[in-house]
Amino acid sequence: MSQPAPDVLVVGAGVAGLTTAICLAESGLHVRVRTDRRPADTTSAVAGAVWGPHLVEDSERTASWRRDTLAVLRELATDPATGVRIASGIEATRGPEPEPEGPEDWLAELGGAERCGPGALPPGFSSGWHYRAPLTHMPTYLGYLRARLERAGGTLETGMVTSLPGAAAGAATGVVVNCTGVHARDLAGDGDLTPWRGQTVIAANPGLASFFIGLPDSSHELVYLFPHGDTVVLGGTQEAGDWNTEPVPALAGRILRDCALVEPRLRDPVVLGHRVGLRPVRPAVRLEAERDGAGGPLIVHNYGHGGAGVTLSWGCARAAAALVTG
């Protein structure tokens, strides 16, 4: 028996797509998600993923979206089954002044941060901030989101989408939400969208509980480690315009060397896997609605979150859902 036509078709099953679908389904709409890859195979699954802005526009609207998301993640962190926990860690720089700008900025939304000097940092780092933030194990979290969507009556199907209006016609629906990340460059004809490649190494956790982020500069690459129970995500890279989704051994070696310098317990790691994701970076997040011609479907775009997909997810999802229902 064929499925009834959905009220809304959401294209994309990363964190943006699943979260938007949940907001729509929990409002009472019949929602279908179409994806050409499982949630576990999306860029979202590669993320570290700590709450905080990264490679995304700095504006009042993104600040509002991240604050909305922070409140939700803090609530979800009370349930271990979601994969979200509140973790402590350090963001450091090798230069004289730490980034971000200071505790009066987004760090203040976390309840503040403590400045730390060289004595509290790995060799080579001169200053930084110590703070507590939501840290999400993405494979677990994506599973939680899919289960929550299905509890709300939403469905997920696998299939290619080559045209947003065509997808609407094929699903016999008048509303499509585009949450396709970097693939919106072709699907929405968006030349402002650029992939920023990220490669990580998954290793057995030697006992780490706190995260570390070492910001890049003119002489050093980004380095980070995010512990998640028995495993730790090691990174990283941010290569603009690189569409390669295969791990590069030389980059993996550099990541392992950099992380070992930060944390001596990672000098002889048990490597469990390698992952690559393409961050969807553009000058501004695209969150807007448009009508495809006279009588065509309503298309709502929700993409371009850069390296802040999880950080903005609930705020953007609620805003996208409001464009649908409004």
GROMACS .gro file of C-alpha atoms in nm:
model
  326
    1MET     CA    1   0.000   0.000   0.000
    2SER     CA    2   0.137   0.342  -0.095
    3GLN     CA    3   0.204   0.594   0.178
    4PRO     CA    4  -0.028   0.895   0.208
    5ALA     CA    5   0.112   1.221   0.077
    6PRO     CA    6   0.300   1.413   0.346
    7ASP     CA    7   0.218   1.767   0.448
    8VAL     CA    8   0.588   1.847   0.427
    9LEU     CA    9   0.886   1.680   0.262
   10VAL     CA   10   1.220   1.749   0.430
   11VAL     CA   11   1.523   1.681   0.211
   12GLY     CA   12   1.834   1.586   0.408
   13ALA     CA   13   1.883   1.372   0.718
   14GLY     CA   14   2.169   1.544   0.897
   15VAL     CA   15   2.116   1.733   1.220
   16ALA     CA   16   1.939   2.023   1.042
   17GLY     CA   17   1.701   1.797   0.851
   18LEU     CA   18   1.609   1.568   1.139
   19THR     CA   19   1.565   1.853   1.388
   20THR     CA   20   1.348   2.052   1.148
   21ALA     CA   21   1.139   1.742   1.074
   22ILE     CA   22   1.088   1.687   1.447
   23CYS     CA   23   0.966   2.043   1.499
   24LEU     CA   24   0.718   2.002   1.214
   25ALA     CA   25   0.600   1.654   1.316
   26GLU     CA   26   0.555   1.751   1.680
   27SER     CA   27   0.338   2.042   1.565
   28GLY     CA   28   0.097   1.788   1.418
   29LEU     CA   29   0.205   1.779   1.053
   30HIS     CA   30   0.266   1.461   0.855
   31VAL     CA   31   0.636   1.479   0.770
   32ARG     CA   32   0.852   1.268   0.544
   33VAL     CA   33   1.233   1.295   0.528
   34ARG     CA   34   1.406   1.196   0.206
   35THR     CA   35   1.779   1.136   0.201
   36ASP     CA   36   2.035   0.975  -0.026
   37ARG     CA   37   2.238   0.863   0.277
   38ARG     CA   38   2.166   0.740   0.626
   39PRO     CA   39   2.196   0.990   0.912
   40ALA     CA   40   2.508   0.801   1.024
   41ASP     CA   41   2.669   0.877   0.686
   42THR     CA   42   2.607   1.252   0.683
   43THR     CA   43   2.852   1.531   0.762
   44SER     CA   44   2.671   1.574   1.094
   45ALA     CA   45   2.793   1.231   1.204
   46VAL     CA   46   3.155   1.345   1.172
   47ALA     CA   47   3.121   1.641   1.408
   48GLY     CA   48   3.299   1.658   1.744
   49ALA     CA   49   3.054   1.821   1.847
   50VAL     CA   50   3.081   2.095   2.107
   51TRP     CA   51   2.837   2.387   2.132
   52GLY     CA   52   2.996   2.707   2.002
   53PRO     CA   53   3.009   2.917   1.683
   54HIS     CA   54   3.252   2.803   1.415
   55LEU     CA   55   3.280   2.908   1.050
   56VAL     CA   56   2.941   3.080   1.059
   57GLU     CA   57   2.817   3.436   1.038
   58ASP     CA   58   2.836   3.651   1.351
   59SER     CA   59   2.497   3.821   1.384
   60GLU     CA   60   2.211   3.874   1.624
   61ARG     CA   61   2.000   3.610   1.449
   62THR     CA   62   2.268   3.341   1.482
   63ALA     CA   63   2.314   3.445   1.846
   64SER     CA   64   1.941   3.394   1.900
   65TRP     CA   65   1.945   3.055   1.726
   66ARG     CA   66   2.242   2.932   1.927
   67ARG     CA   67   2.085   3.046   2.255
   68ASP     CA   68   1.764   2.858   2.169
   69THR     CA   69   1.970   2.549   2.089
   70LEU     CA   70   2.178   2.580   2.405
   71ALA     CA   71   1.863   2.567   2.618
   72VAL     CA   72   1.745   2.250   2.441
   73LEU     CA   73   2.083   2.077   2.460
   74ARG     CA   74   2.109   2.150   2.831
   75GLU     CA   75   1.772   1.983   2.881
   76LEU     CA   76   1.870   1.684   2.666
   77ALA     CA   77   2.194   1.648   2.865
   78THR     CA   78   1.987   1.529   3.161
   79ASP     CA   79   1.917   1.208   2.965
   80PRO     CA   80   2.230   1.003   2.878
   81ALA     CA   81   2.037   0.823   2.603
   82THR     CA   82   2.045   1.138   2.388
   83GLY     CA   83   2.425   1.140   2.360
   84VAL     CA   84   2.446   1.495   2.498
   85ARG     CA   85   2.643   1.583   2.812
   86ILE     CA   86   2.781   1.897   2.971
   87ALA     CA   87   3.160   1.875   2.949
   88SER     CA   88   3.447   2.095   3.060
   89GLY     CA   89   3.734   2.189   2.836
   90ILE     CA   90   3.972   2.451   2.703
   91GLU     CA   91   3.989   2.657   2.388
   92ALA     CA   92   4.341   2.791   2.341
   93THR     CA   93   4.556   2.996   2.109
   94ARG     CA   94   4.928   3.015   2.048
   95GLY     CA   95   4.919   3.393   2.010
   96PRO     CA   96   4.912   3.656   2.283
   97GLU     CA   97   4.534   3.701   2.278
   98PRO     CA   98   4.279   3.419   2.299
   99GLU     CA   99   3.989   3.370   2.067
  100PRO     CA  100   3.693   3.419   2.081
  101GLU     CA  101   3.672   3.785   2.181
  102GLY     CA  102   3.606   3.725   2.548
  103PRO     CA  103   3.367   3.600   2.810
  104GLU     CA  104   3.130   3.886   2.736
  105ASP     CA  105   3.060   3.720   2.399
  106TRP     CA  106   2.916   3.369   2.342
  107LEU     CA  107   3.108   3.228   2.638
  108ALA     CA  108   2.892   3.442   2.865
  109GLU     CA  109   2.589   3.248   2.740
  110LEU     CA  110   2.745   2.939   2.895
  111GLY     CA  111   2.763   3.107   3.233
  112GLY     CA  112   3.111   3.247   3.190
  113ALA     CA  113   3.461   3.121   3.144
  114GLU     CA  114   3.793   3.130   3.325
  115ARG     CA  115   4.096   3.265   3.148
  116CYS     CA  116   4.396   3.036   3.167
  117GLY     CA  117   4.759   3.115   3.102
  118PRO     CA  118   5.051   2.907   2.971
  119GLY     CA  119   5.087   2.705   3.292
  120ALA     CA  120   4.747   2.545   3.242
  121LEU     CA  121   4.797   2.476   2.871
  122PRO     CA  122   4.985   2.225   2.655
  123PRO     CA  123   5.330   2.326   2.525
  124GLY     CA  124   5.315   2.592   2.257
  125PHE     CA  125   4.988   2.750   2.368
  126SER     CA  126   5.000   3.085   2.545
  127SER     CA  127   4.643   3.167   2.648
  128GLY     CA  128   4.287   3.043   2.638
  129TRP     CA  129   3.956   2.995   2.812
  130HIS     CA  130   3.829   2.714   3.032
  131TYR     CA  131   3.451   2.662   3.016
  132ARG     CA  132   3.167   2.409   3.027
  133ALA     CA  133   2.948   2.342   2.724
  134PRO     CA  134   2.720   2.076   2.574
  135LEU     CA  135   2.924   1.807   2.399
  136THR     CA  136   2.738   1.566   2.175
  137HIS     CA  137   2.822   1.214   2.060
  138MET     CA  138   2.676   1.246   1.714
  139PRO     CA  139   2.609   0.879   1.624
  140THR     CA  140   2.402   0.844   1.942
  141TYR     CA  141   2.236   1.183   1.898
  142LEU     CA  142   2.136   1.122   1.537
  143GLY     CA  143   1.981   0.792   1.645
  144TYR     CA  144   1.790   0.975   1.918
  145LEU     CA  145   1.663   1.234   1.668
  146ARG     CA  146   1.545   0.971   1.423
  147ALA     CA  147   1.363   0.778   1.695
  148ARG     CA  148   1.201   1.098   1.821
  149LEU     CA  149   1.088   1.184   1.469
  150GLU     CA  150   0.932   0.842   1.423
  151ARG     CA  151   0.755   0.866   1.761
  152ALA     CA  152   0.599   1.187   1.634
  153GLY     CA  153   0.471   1.007   1.325
  154GLY     CA  154   0.741   1.116   1.082
  155THR     CA  155   0.902   0.880   0.834
  156LEU     CA  156   1.242   0.857   0.666
  157GLU     CA  157   1.298   0.719   0.318
  158THR     CA  158   1.606   0.675   0.104
  159GLY     CA  159   1.609   0.831  -0.239
  160MET     CA  160   1.792   1.076  -0.460
  161VAL     CA  161   1.663   1.429  -0.508
  162THR     CA  162   1.777   1.614  -0.820
  163SER     CA  163   1.517   1.892  -0.809
  164LEU     CA  164   1.331   2.044  -0.515
  165PRO     CA  165   1.014   2.117  -0.717
  166GLY     CA  166   1.042   1.768  -0.866
  167ALA     CA  167   1.068   1.616  -0.519
  168ALA     CA  168   0.755   1.805  -0.416
  169ALA     CA  169   0.567   1.678  -0.718
  170GLY     CA  170   0.687   1.322  -0.662
  171ALA     CA  171   0.574   1.328  -0.300
  172ALA     CA  172   0.245   1.503  -0.391
  173THR     CA  173   0.313   1.777  -0.139
  174GLY     CA  174   0.313   2.153  -0.161
  175VAL     CA  175   0.596   2.216   0.086
  176VAL     CA  176   0.963   2.114   0.072
  177VAL     CA  177   1.229   2.201   0.329
  178ASN     CA  178   1.583   2.203   0.192
  179CYS     CA  179   1.833   2.084   0.456
  180THR     CA  180   2.093   1.945   0.217
  181GLY     CA  181   2.407   2.119   0.346
  182VAL     CA  182   2.684   2.150   0.085
  183HIS     CA  183   2.469   1.971  -0.172
  184ALA     CA  184   2.248   2.280  -0.185
  185ARG     CA  185   2.521   2.433  -0.401
  186ASP     CA  186   2.387   2.227  -0.693
  187LEU     CA  187   2.034   2.158  -0.574
  188ALA     CA  188   1.954   2.524  -0.505
  189GLY     CA  189   2.206   2.672  -0.748
  190ASP     CA  190   2.386   2.846  -0.462
  191GLY     CA  191   2.728   2.968  -0.574
  192ASP     CA  192   2.786   3.131  -0.234
  193LEU     CA  193   2.809   2.790  -0.067
  194THR     CA  194   3.156   2.642  -0.021
  195PRO     CA  195   3.259   2.309   0.134
  196TRP     CA  196   3.515   2.329   0.414
  197ARG     CA  197   3.653   1.978   0.443
  198GLY     CA  198   3.699   1.828   0.787
  199GLN     CA  199   3.886   1.503   0.857
  200THR     CA  200   3.895   1.325   1.193
  201VAL     CA  201   4.048   1.018   1.350
  202ILE     CA  202   3.840   0.805   1.587
  203ALA     CA  203   4.054   0.645   1.859
  204ALA     CA  204   4.000   0.445   2.176
  205ASN     CA  205   3.975   0.683   2.470
  206PRO     CA  206   4.277   0.642   2.703
  207GLY     CA  207   4.086   0.803   2.990
  208LEU     CA  208   4.016   1.157   2.874
  209ALA     CA  209   3.713   1.343   3.009
  210SER     CA  210   3.776   1.705   2.901
  211PHE     CA  211   3.783   1.846   2.549
  212PHE     CA  212   4.054   2.064   2.400
  213ILE     CA  213   4.045   2.301   2.102
  214GLY     CA  214   4.365   2.460   1.973
  215LEU     CA  215   4.280   2.736   1.729
  216PRO     CA  216   4.476   2.761   1.403
  217ASP     CA  217   4.706   3.045   1.305
  218SER     CA  218   4.937   3.127   1.015
  219SER     CA  219   5.183   2.856   1.122
  220HIS     CA  220   4.963   2.588   1.281
  221GLU     CA  221   4.658   2.385   1.189
  222LEU     CA  222   4.342   2.342   1.394
  223VAL     CA  223   4.380   2.071   1.660
  224TYR     CA  224   4.108   1.928   1.882
  225LEU     CA  225   4.009   1.626   2.085
  226PHE     CA  226   3.655   1.546   2.198
  227PRO     CA  227   3.615   1.249   2.432
  228HIS     CA  228   3.293   1.049   2.409
  229GLY     CA  229   3.293   0.760   2.654
  230ASP     CA  230   3.509   0.480   2.515
  231THR     CA  231   3.616   0.680   2.210
  232VAL     CA  232   3.773   1.017   2.134
  233VAL     CA  233   3.734   1.224   1.817
  234LEU     CA  234   4.068   1.371   1.707
  235GLY     CA  235   4.109   1.651   1.456
  236GLY     CA  236   4.119   1.846   1.264
  237THR     CA  237   4.122   2.015   0.927
  238GLN     CA  238   3.933   2.297   0.760
  239GLU     CA  239   4.016   2.304   0.390
  240ALA     CA  240   3.805   2.547   0.188
  241GLY     CA  241   3.680   2.427  -0.149
  242ASP     CA  242   3.791   2.065  -0.105
  243TRP     CA  243   3.520   1.814  -0.205
  244ASN     CA  244   3.726   1.502  -0.130
  245THR     CA  245   3.532   1.275   0.107
  246GLU     CA  246   3.803   1.008   0.134
  247PRO     CA  247   4.047   1.012   0.429
  248VAL     CA  248   4.397   1.134   0.342
  249PRO     CA  249   4.662   0.928   0.530
  250ALA     CA  250   4.908   1.217   0.553
  251LEU     CA  251   4.644   1.436   0.718
  252ALA     CA  252   4.555   1.158   0.960
  253GLY     CA  253   4.922   1.134   1.056
  254ARG     CA  254   4.943   1.508   1.116
  255ILE     CA  255   4.627   1.499   1.331
  256LEU     CA  256   4.768   1.218   1.544
  257ARG     CA  257   5.101   1.398   1.589
  258ASP     CA  258   4.932   1.725   1.687
  259CYS     CA  259   4.697   1.557   1.933
  260ALA     CA  260   4.986   1.365   2.093
  261LEU     CA  261   5.163   1.694   2.156
  262VAL     CA  262   4.852   1.825   2.330
  263GLU     CA  263   4.780   1.508   2.528
  264PRO     CA  264   5.066   1.260   2.600
  265ARG     CA  265   4.818   0.976   2.657
  266LEU     CA  266   4.748   0.989   2.283
  267ARG     CA  267   5.106   0.912   2.179
  268ASP     CA  268   5.028   0.550   2.098
  269PRO     CA  269   4.654   0.552   2.020
  270VAL     CA  270   4.436   0.262   1.916
  271VAL     CA  271   4.290   0.397   1.594
  272LEU     CA  272   3.935   0.279   1.530
  273GLY     CA  273   3.851   0.467   1.213
  274HIS     CA  274   3.875   0.775   0.993
  275ARG     CA  275   3.594   1.010   0.895
  276VAL     CA  276   3.546   1.302   0.657
  277GLY     CA  277   3.273   1.563   0.639
  278LEU     CA  278   3.210   1.875   0.430
  279ARG     CA  279   3.102   2.179   0.634
  280PRO     CA  280   2.849   2.394   0.442
  281VAL     CA  281   2.999   2.744   0.468
  282ARG     CA  282   2.846   3.058   0.316
  283PRO     CA  283   2.856   3.428   0.406
  284ALA     CA  284   2.519   3.394   0.583
  285VAL     CA  285   2.298   3.104   0.685
  286ARG     CA  286   2.021   3.064   0.429
  287LEU     CA  287   1.694   3.040   0.617
  288GLU     CA  288   1.410   3.170   0.403
  289ALA     CA  289   1.103   3.066   0.208
  290GLU     CA  290   1.036   3.105  -0.162
  291ARG     CA  291   0.760   2.997  -0.399
  292ASP     CA  292   0.865   2.804  -0.709
  293GLY     CA  293   0.663   2.985  -0.972
  294ALA     CA  294   0.290   3.043  -0.981
  295GLY     CA  295   0.120   2.755  -0.808
  296GLY     CA  296   0.452   2.583  -0.740
  297PRO     CA  297   0.559   2.436  -0.408
  298LEU     CA  298   0.670   2.642  -0.111
  299ILE     CA  299   1.041   2.581  -0.064
  300VAL     CA  300   1.197   2.660   0.273
  301HIS     CA  301   1.576   2.666   0.285
  302ASN     CA  302   1.768   2.581   0.602
  303TYR     CA  303   2.137   2.536   0.526
  304GLY     CA  304   2.475   2.709   0.533
  305HIS     CA  305   2.550   2.656   0.903
  306GLY     CA  306   2.924   2.610   0.850
  307GLY     CA  307   3.082   2.434   1.146
  308ALA     CA  308   2.792   2.527   1.374
  309GLY     CA  309   2.526   2.285   1.257
  310VAL     CA  310   2.462   2.137   1.600
  311THR     CA  311   2.506   2.475   1.771
  312LEU     CA  312   2.229   2.637   1.565
  313SER     CA  313   2.014   2.330   1.504
  314TRP     CA  314   1.710   2.383   1.727
  315GLY     CA  315   1.693   2.758   1.677
  316CYS     CA  316   1.709   2.722   1.299
  317ALA     CA  317   1.470   2.427   1.296
  318ARG     CA  318   1.207   2.622   1.488
  319ALA     CA  319   1.250   2.921   1.257
  320ALA     CA  320   1.219   2.699   0.947
  321ALA     CA  321   0.911   2.528   1.090
  322ALA     CA  322   0.756   2.870   1.153
  323LEU     CA  323   0.807   2.957   0.786
  324VAL     CA  324   0.618   2.640   0.693
  325THR     CA  325   0.328   2.680   0.934
  326GLY     CA  326   0.309   3.058   0.892
   0.00000   0.00000   0.00000
